[in-house]
Coordinates of C-alpha atoms in Angstrom, one line a residue:
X1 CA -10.2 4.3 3.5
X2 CA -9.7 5.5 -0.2
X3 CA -6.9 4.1 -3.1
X4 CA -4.8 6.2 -4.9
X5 CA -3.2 5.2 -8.2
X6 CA 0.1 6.0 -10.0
X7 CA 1.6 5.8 -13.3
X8 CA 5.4 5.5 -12.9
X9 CA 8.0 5.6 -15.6
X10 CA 7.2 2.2 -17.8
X11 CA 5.1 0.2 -15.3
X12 CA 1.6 0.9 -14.3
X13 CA 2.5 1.0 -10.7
X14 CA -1.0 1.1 -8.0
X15 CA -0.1 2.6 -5.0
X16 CA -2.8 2.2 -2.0
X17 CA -3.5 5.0 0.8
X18 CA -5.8 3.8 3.8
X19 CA -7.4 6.7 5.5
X20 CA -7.4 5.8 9.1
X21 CA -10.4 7.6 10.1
X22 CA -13.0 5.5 8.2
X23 CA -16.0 6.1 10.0
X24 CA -17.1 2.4 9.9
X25 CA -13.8 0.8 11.5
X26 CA -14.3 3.2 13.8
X27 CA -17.5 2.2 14.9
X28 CA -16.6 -1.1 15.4
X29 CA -13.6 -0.8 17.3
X30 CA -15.8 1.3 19.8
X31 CA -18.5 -1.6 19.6
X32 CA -16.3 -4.0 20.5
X33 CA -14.8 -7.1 19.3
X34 CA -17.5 -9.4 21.4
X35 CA -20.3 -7.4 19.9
X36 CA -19.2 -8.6 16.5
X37 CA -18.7 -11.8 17.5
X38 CA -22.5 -12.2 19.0
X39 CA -23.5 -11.3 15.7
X40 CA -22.7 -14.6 14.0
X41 CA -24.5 -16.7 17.0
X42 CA -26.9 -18.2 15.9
X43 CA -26.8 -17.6 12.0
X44 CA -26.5 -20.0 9.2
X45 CA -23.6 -18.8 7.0
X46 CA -23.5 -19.7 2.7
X47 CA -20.2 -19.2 1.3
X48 CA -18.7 -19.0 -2.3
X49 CA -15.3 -19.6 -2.8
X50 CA -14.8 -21.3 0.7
X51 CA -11.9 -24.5 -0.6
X52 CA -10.2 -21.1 -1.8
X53 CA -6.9 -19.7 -0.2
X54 CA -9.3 -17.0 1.5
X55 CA -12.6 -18.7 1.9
X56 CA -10.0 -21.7 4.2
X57 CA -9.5 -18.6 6.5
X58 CA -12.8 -17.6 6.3
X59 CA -14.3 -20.6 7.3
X60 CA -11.9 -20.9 10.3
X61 CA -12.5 -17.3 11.7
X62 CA -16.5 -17.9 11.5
X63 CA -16.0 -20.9 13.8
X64 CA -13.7 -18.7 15.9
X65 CA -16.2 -15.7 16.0
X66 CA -18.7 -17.2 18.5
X67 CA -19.5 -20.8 19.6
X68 CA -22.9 -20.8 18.9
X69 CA -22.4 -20.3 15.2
X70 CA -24.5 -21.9 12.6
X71 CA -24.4 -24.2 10.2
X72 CA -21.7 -23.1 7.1
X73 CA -22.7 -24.1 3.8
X74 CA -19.9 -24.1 1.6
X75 CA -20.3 -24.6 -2.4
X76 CA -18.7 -27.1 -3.8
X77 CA -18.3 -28.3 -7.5
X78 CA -19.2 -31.3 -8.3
X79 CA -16.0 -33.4 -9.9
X80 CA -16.0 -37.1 -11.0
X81 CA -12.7 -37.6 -9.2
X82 CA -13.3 -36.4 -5.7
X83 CA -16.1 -36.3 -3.5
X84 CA -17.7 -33.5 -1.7
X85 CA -17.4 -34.4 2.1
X86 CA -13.7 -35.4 0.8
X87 CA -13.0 -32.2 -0.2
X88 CA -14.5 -30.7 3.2
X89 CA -12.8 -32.9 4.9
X90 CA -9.0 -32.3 3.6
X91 CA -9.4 -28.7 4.0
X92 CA -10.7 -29.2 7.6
X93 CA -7.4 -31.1 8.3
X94 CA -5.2 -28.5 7.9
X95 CA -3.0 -26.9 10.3
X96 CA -5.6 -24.1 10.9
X97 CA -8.5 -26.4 12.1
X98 CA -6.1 -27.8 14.6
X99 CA -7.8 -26.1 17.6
X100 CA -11.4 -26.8 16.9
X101 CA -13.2 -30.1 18.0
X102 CA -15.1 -32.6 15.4
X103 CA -18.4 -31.0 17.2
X104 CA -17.4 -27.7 15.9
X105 CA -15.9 -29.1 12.4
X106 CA -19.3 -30.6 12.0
X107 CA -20.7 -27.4 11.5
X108 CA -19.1 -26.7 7.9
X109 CA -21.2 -28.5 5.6
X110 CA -20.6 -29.1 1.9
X111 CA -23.3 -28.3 -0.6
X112 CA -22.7 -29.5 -4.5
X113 CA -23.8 -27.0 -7.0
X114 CA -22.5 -24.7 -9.9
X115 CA -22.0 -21.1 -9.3
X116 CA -22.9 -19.8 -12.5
X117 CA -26.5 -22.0 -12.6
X118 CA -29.8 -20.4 -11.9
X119 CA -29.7 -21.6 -7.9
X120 CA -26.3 -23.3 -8.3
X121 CA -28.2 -26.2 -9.7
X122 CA -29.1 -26.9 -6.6
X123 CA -32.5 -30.0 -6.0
X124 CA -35.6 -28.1 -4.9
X125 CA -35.3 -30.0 -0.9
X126 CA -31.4 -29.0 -0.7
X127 CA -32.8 -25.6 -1.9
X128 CA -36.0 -25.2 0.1
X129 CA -33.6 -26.1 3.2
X130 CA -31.0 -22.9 2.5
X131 CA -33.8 -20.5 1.3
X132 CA -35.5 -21.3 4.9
X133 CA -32.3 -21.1 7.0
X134 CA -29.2 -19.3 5.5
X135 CA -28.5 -15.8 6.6
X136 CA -25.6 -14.6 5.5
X137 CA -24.0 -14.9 2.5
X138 CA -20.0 -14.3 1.8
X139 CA -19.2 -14.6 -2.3
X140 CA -15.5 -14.6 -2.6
X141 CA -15.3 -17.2 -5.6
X142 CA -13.6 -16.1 -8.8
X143 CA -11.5 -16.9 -11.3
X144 CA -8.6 -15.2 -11.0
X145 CA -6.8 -15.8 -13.7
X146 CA -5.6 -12.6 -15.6
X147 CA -5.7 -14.4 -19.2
X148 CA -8.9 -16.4 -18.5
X149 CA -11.0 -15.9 -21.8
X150 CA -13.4 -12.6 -21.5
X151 CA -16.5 -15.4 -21.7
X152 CA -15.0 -17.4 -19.3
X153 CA -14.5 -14.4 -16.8
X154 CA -18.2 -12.9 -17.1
X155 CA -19.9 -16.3 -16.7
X156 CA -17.4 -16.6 -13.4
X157 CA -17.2 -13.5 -12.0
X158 CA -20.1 -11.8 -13.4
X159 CA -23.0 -14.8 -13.6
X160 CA -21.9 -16.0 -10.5
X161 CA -22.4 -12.9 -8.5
X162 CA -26.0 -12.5 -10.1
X163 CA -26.3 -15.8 -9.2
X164 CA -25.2 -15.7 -5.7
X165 CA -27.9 -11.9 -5.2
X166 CA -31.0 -14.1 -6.8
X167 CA -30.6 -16.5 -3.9
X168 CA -29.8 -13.8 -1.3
X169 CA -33.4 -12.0 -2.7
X170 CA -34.8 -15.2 -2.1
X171 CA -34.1 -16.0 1.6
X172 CA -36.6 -15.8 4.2
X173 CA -33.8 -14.0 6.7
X174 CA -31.2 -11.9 4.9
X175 CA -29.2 -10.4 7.3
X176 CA -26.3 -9.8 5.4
X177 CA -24.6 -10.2 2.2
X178 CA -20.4 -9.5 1.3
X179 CA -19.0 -9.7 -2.5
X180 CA -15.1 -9.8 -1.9
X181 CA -13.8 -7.9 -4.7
X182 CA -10.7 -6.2 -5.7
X183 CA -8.8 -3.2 -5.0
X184 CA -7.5 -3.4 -8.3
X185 CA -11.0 -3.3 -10.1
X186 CA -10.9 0.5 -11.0
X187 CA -7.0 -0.2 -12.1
X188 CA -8.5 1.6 -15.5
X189 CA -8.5 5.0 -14.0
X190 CA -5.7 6.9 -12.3
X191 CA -6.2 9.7 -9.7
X192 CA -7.9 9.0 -6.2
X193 CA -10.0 6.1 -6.1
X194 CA -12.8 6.3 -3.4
X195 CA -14.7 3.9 -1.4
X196 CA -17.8 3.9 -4.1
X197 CA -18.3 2.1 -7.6
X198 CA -17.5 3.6 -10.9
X199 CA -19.8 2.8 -13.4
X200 CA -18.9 0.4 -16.1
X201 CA -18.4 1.0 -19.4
X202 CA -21.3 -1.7 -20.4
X203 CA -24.4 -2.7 -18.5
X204 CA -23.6 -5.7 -16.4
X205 CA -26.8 -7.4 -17.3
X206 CA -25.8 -7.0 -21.1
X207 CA -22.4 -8.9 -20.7
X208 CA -24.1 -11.5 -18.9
X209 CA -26.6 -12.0 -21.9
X210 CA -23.6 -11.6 -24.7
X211 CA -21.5 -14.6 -22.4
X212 CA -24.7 -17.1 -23.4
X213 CA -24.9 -15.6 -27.2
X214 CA -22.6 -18.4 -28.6
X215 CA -23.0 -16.4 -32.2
X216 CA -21.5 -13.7 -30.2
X217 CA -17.9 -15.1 -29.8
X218 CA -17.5 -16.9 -33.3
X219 CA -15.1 -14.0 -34.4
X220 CA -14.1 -13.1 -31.0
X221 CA -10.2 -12.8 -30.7
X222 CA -7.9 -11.0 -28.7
X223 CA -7.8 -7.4 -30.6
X224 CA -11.7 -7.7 -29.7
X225 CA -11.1 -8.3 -26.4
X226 CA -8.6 -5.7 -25.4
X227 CA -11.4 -3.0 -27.5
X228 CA -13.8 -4.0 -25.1
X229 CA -12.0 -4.1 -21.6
X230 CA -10.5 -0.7 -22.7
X231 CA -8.0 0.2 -20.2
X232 CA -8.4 -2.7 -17.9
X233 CA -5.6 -4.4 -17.7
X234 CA -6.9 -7.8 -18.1
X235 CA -10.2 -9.6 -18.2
X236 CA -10.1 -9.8 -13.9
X237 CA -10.3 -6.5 -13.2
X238 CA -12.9 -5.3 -15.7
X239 CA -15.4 -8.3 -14.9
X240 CA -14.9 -7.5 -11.5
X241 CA -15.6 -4.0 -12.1
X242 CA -19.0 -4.9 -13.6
X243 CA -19.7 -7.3 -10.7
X244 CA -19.9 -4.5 -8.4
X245 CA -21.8 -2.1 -10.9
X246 CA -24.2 -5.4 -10.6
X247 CA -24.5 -4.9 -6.8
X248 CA -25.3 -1.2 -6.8
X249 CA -27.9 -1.4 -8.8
X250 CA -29.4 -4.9 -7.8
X251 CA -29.2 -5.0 -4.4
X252 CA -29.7 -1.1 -3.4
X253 CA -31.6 -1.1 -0.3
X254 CA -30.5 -4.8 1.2
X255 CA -27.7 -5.3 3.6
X256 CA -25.3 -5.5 1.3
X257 CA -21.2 -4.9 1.2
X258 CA -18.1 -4.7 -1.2
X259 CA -14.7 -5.8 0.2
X260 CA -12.1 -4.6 -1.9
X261 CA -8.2 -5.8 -0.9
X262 CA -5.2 -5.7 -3.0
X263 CA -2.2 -8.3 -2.6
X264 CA -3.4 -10.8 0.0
X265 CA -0.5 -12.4 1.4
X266 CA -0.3 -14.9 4.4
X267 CA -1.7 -14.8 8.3
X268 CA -0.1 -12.5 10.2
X269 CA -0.7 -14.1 13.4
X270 CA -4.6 -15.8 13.3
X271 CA -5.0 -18.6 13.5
X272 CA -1.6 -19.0 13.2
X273 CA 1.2 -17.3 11.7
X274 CA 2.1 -17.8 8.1
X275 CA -0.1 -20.1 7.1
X276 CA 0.0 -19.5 2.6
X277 CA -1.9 -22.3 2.4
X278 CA -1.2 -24.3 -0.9
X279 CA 1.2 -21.9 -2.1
X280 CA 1.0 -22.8 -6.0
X281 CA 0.4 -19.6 -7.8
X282 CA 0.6 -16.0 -7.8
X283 CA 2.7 -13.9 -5.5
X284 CA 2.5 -17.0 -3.0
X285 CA 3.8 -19.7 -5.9
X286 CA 6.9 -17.1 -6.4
X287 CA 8.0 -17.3 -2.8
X288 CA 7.3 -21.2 -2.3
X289 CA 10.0 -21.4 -5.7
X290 CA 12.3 -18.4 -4.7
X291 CA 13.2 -20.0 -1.1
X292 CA 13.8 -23.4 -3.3
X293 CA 16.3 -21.4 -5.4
X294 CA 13.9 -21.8 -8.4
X295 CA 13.1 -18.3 -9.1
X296 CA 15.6 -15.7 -8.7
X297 CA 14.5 -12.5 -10.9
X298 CA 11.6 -10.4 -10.9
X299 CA 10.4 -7.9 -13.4
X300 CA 9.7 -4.2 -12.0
X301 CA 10.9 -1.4 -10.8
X302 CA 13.0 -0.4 -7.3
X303 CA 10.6 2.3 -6.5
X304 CA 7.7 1.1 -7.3
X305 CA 5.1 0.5 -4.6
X306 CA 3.4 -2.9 -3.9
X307 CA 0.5 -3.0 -1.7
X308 CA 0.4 -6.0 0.2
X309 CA -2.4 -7.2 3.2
X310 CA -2.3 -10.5 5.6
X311 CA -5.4 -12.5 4.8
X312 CA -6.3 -12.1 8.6
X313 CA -6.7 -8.7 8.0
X314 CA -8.8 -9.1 4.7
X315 CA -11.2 -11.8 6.4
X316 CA -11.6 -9.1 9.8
X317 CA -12.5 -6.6 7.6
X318 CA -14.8 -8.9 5.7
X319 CA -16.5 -10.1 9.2
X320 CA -16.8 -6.7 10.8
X321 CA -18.5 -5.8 7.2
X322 CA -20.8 -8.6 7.9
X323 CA -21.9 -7.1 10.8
X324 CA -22.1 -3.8 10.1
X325 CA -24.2 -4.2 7.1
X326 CA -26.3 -6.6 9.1
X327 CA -26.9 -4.2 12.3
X328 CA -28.3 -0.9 10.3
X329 CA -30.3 0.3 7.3
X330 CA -28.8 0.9 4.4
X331 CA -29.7 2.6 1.1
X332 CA -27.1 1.0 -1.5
X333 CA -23.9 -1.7 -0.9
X334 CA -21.2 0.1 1.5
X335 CA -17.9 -0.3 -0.1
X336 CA -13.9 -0.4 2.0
X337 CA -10.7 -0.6 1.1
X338 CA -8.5 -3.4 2.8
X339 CA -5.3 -2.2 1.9
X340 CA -2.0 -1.2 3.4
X341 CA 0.1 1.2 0.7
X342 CA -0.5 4.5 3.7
X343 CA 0.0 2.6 6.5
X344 CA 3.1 0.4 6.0
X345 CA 4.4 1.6 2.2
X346 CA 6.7 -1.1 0.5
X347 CA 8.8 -0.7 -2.3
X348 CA 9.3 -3.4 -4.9
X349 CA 13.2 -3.2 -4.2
X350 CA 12.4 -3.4 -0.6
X351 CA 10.2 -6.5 -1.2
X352 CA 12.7 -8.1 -3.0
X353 CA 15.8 -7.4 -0.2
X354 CA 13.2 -8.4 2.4
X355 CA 13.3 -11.7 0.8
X356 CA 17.0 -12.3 0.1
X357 CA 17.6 -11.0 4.1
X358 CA 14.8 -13.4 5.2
X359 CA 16.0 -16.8 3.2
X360 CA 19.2 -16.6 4.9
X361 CA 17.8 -16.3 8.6
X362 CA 15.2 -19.3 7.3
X363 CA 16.7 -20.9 4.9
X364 CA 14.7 -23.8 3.8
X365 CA 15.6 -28.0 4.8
X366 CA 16.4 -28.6 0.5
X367 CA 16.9 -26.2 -2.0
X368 CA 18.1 -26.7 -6.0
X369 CA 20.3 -23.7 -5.5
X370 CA 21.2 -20.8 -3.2
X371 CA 18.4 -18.4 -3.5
X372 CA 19.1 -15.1 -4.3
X373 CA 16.5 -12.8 -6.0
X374 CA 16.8 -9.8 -8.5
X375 CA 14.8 -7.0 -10.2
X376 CA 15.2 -6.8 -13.7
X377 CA 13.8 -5.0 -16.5
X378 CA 13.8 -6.0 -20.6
X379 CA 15.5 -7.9 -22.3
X380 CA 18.1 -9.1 -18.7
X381 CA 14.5 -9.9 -17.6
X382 CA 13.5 -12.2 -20.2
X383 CA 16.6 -13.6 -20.5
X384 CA 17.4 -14.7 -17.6
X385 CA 13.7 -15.7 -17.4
X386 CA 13.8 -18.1 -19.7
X387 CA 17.0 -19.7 -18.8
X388 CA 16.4 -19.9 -14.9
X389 CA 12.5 -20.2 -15.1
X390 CA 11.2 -21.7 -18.2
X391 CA 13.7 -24.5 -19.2
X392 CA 14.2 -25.7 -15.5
X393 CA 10.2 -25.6 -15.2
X394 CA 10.7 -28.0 -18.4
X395 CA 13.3 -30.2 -17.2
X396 CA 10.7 -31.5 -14.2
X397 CA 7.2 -30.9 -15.9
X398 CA 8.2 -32.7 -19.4
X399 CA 9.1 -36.1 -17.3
X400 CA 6.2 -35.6 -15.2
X401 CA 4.0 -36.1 -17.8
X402 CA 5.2 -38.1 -19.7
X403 CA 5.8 -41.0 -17.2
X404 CA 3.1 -39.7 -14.3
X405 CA 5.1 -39.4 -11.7
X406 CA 5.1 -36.7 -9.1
X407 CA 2.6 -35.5 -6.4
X408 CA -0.6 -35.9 -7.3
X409 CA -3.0 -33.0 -8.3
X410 CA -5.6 -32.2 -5.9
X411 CA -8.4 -29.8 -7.1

């Protein structure tokens, strides 16, 4: 599979071209599904990121991949207001858990600790226990927030990776280890963008000792901090860029692999169809408020492509990358694309009248208004932004506050 990128007129526009006859899909399609599956019997998964939109469907389709899974550890931060097996437990109630028993449920197991601490923080038993039995490793946690501060980023996205590979280095069975990145993370250069990492402007292992250099940021303000992401869009991308400079040259020779998708939309059809989870920001948050009638213009342009996956399909690709770095030697991290701009290409305009035609088959039970959504560009764009967006956003989040009422905030 390899990206391509291109610069349309006034929008950086990243169009995504799957080549179909990627050697390692291959492979596994003639292996079989079951042979992927037997893979996971047996092992003892540690996942980063699992309470996440992704790591939810991740968790569900380990269960699913063979009944004699493992135990899966999944970090967990450790917040005054809620408590660990809580958490666990509210994300094992939703819809997708439905089909699996409390036997099976019983098999996720929360683990409190801090991603970007030297072994999460983790007490030397709790630790001794996951160095001895943990074999795989899937580090999908991020912040991904496009304005997070540059310091906040690195210590996130950076830290936390080295973080996660010092504890993979440490386990007495490594059969595998997966970094989900993003497809986006080479958005700096333009051209075709192959299956391999392009090095970073700065050494990884430099950034991560400027992020703890509190001298370092004293005069650190935003003219700064565009200087040093360069042509990265934002502070995501060029963090996650480094990340996976980090995993070439620190985990060369271990069964190691980069997962790289773009847009990651809902299920297509496993475990069931649809599912968006919570559905509160991003591309996701825009629907849930466009088929309320809350947002009704987008900025961008008709022609533009946007390149779009199901999460099912991000989290197969993940697992069959699991197993195929776990089932062979290799000499450095494989990297794939999961992306769909070749296979099925979508423009934005086609996005948006997909939308419009779909609300009115599946309109939903209350709305504030009819929905109807529009491209615009300029100053329409931020006009009618502001007046349809912003100062209804205002008219509910100002009493909200100010008198507590509302759903509560789960985090």
């Amino acid at each position: 599979m390899a990206v391509i990128t291109e610069q349309t007129e006034n929008l950086n526009d990243y169009v995504f071209v799957n080549n179909n006859n990627d050697a390692k899909t291959k492979e596994a399609i003639k292996s079989g599904i079951s042979e992927v599956g037997e893979y996971f019997a047996n092992k003892n998964i540690f996942i980063t990121g699992g309470t996440g939109f992704l790591g939810t469907v991740l968790i569900e389709s380990l269960l699913s991949s063979h009944p004699n899974i493992g135990c899966i550890y999944v970090l967990v931060r450790g917040k005054k207001r809620f408590d660990p097996n809580e958490r666990i437990d509210r994300l094992l109630q939703k819809p997708l858990f439905a089909n699996h028993s409390k036997k099976t449920l019983a098999k996720v197991v929360p683990v409190v600790g801090e991603l970007s601490e030297p072994n999460f923080g983790f007490k030397e038993g709790l630790l001794n226990e996951l160095l001895q039995k943990v074999n795989i490793i899937f580090h999908s946690a991020a912040t991904i927030k496009f304005s997070s501060p540059l310091r906040t980023a690195i210590k996130t996205n950076l830290t936390g990776t080295w973080r996660t590979i010092e504890f993979a280095k440490k386990l007495k069975n490594l059969s595998s280890y997966i970094f989900v990145s993003t497809a986006f993370c080479n958005s700096n250069n333009r051209g075709l963008i192959m299956e391999t990492v392009y090095k970073s402007k700065y050494d990884p292992h430099d950034m991560m000792k400027m992020a703890e250099d509190d001298m370092a940021w004293e005069d650190f303000d935003e003219i700064k901090c565009k200087e040093m992401i360069g042509n990265h869009p934002n502070t995501y991308t060029f963090t996650k860029n480094l990340a996976e400079n980090l995993m070439m040259s620190d985990m060369a020779g271990f069964p190691a692999a980069i997962v790289r998708p773009s847009i990651v939309y809902g299920t297509w059809e496993h475990p069931c169809k649809g599912w968006v989870g919570a559905a509160n920001s991003g591309h996701l948050g825009y629907l849930a408020g466009f088929i309320k009638g809350i947002f009704r213009t987008m900025c961008g342009v008709a022609r533009s492509q946007i390149d779009i996956i199901p999460v099912d399909y991000v989290i197969n690709s993940t697992l069959v990358m699991a197993w195929y770095a776990g089932t062979r030697k290799l000499d450095k991290p494989e990297v794939i694309h999961s992306t769909s701009g070749e296979v099925n290409p979508l423009s934005l305009g086609e996005f948006c009248d997909i939308m419009n035609e779909s609300v009115k088959r599946h309109p939903a039970d209350t709305y504030v208004w009819k929905p109807q959504g529009k491209l615009r560009n300029g100053w329409r764009y931020n006009l009618f932004f502001y007046i349809f967006h912003m100062l209804p956003a205002m008219l509910f989040h100002i009493p909200e506050k100010l008198f507590n009422i509302g759903m509560p905030q789960h985090t």
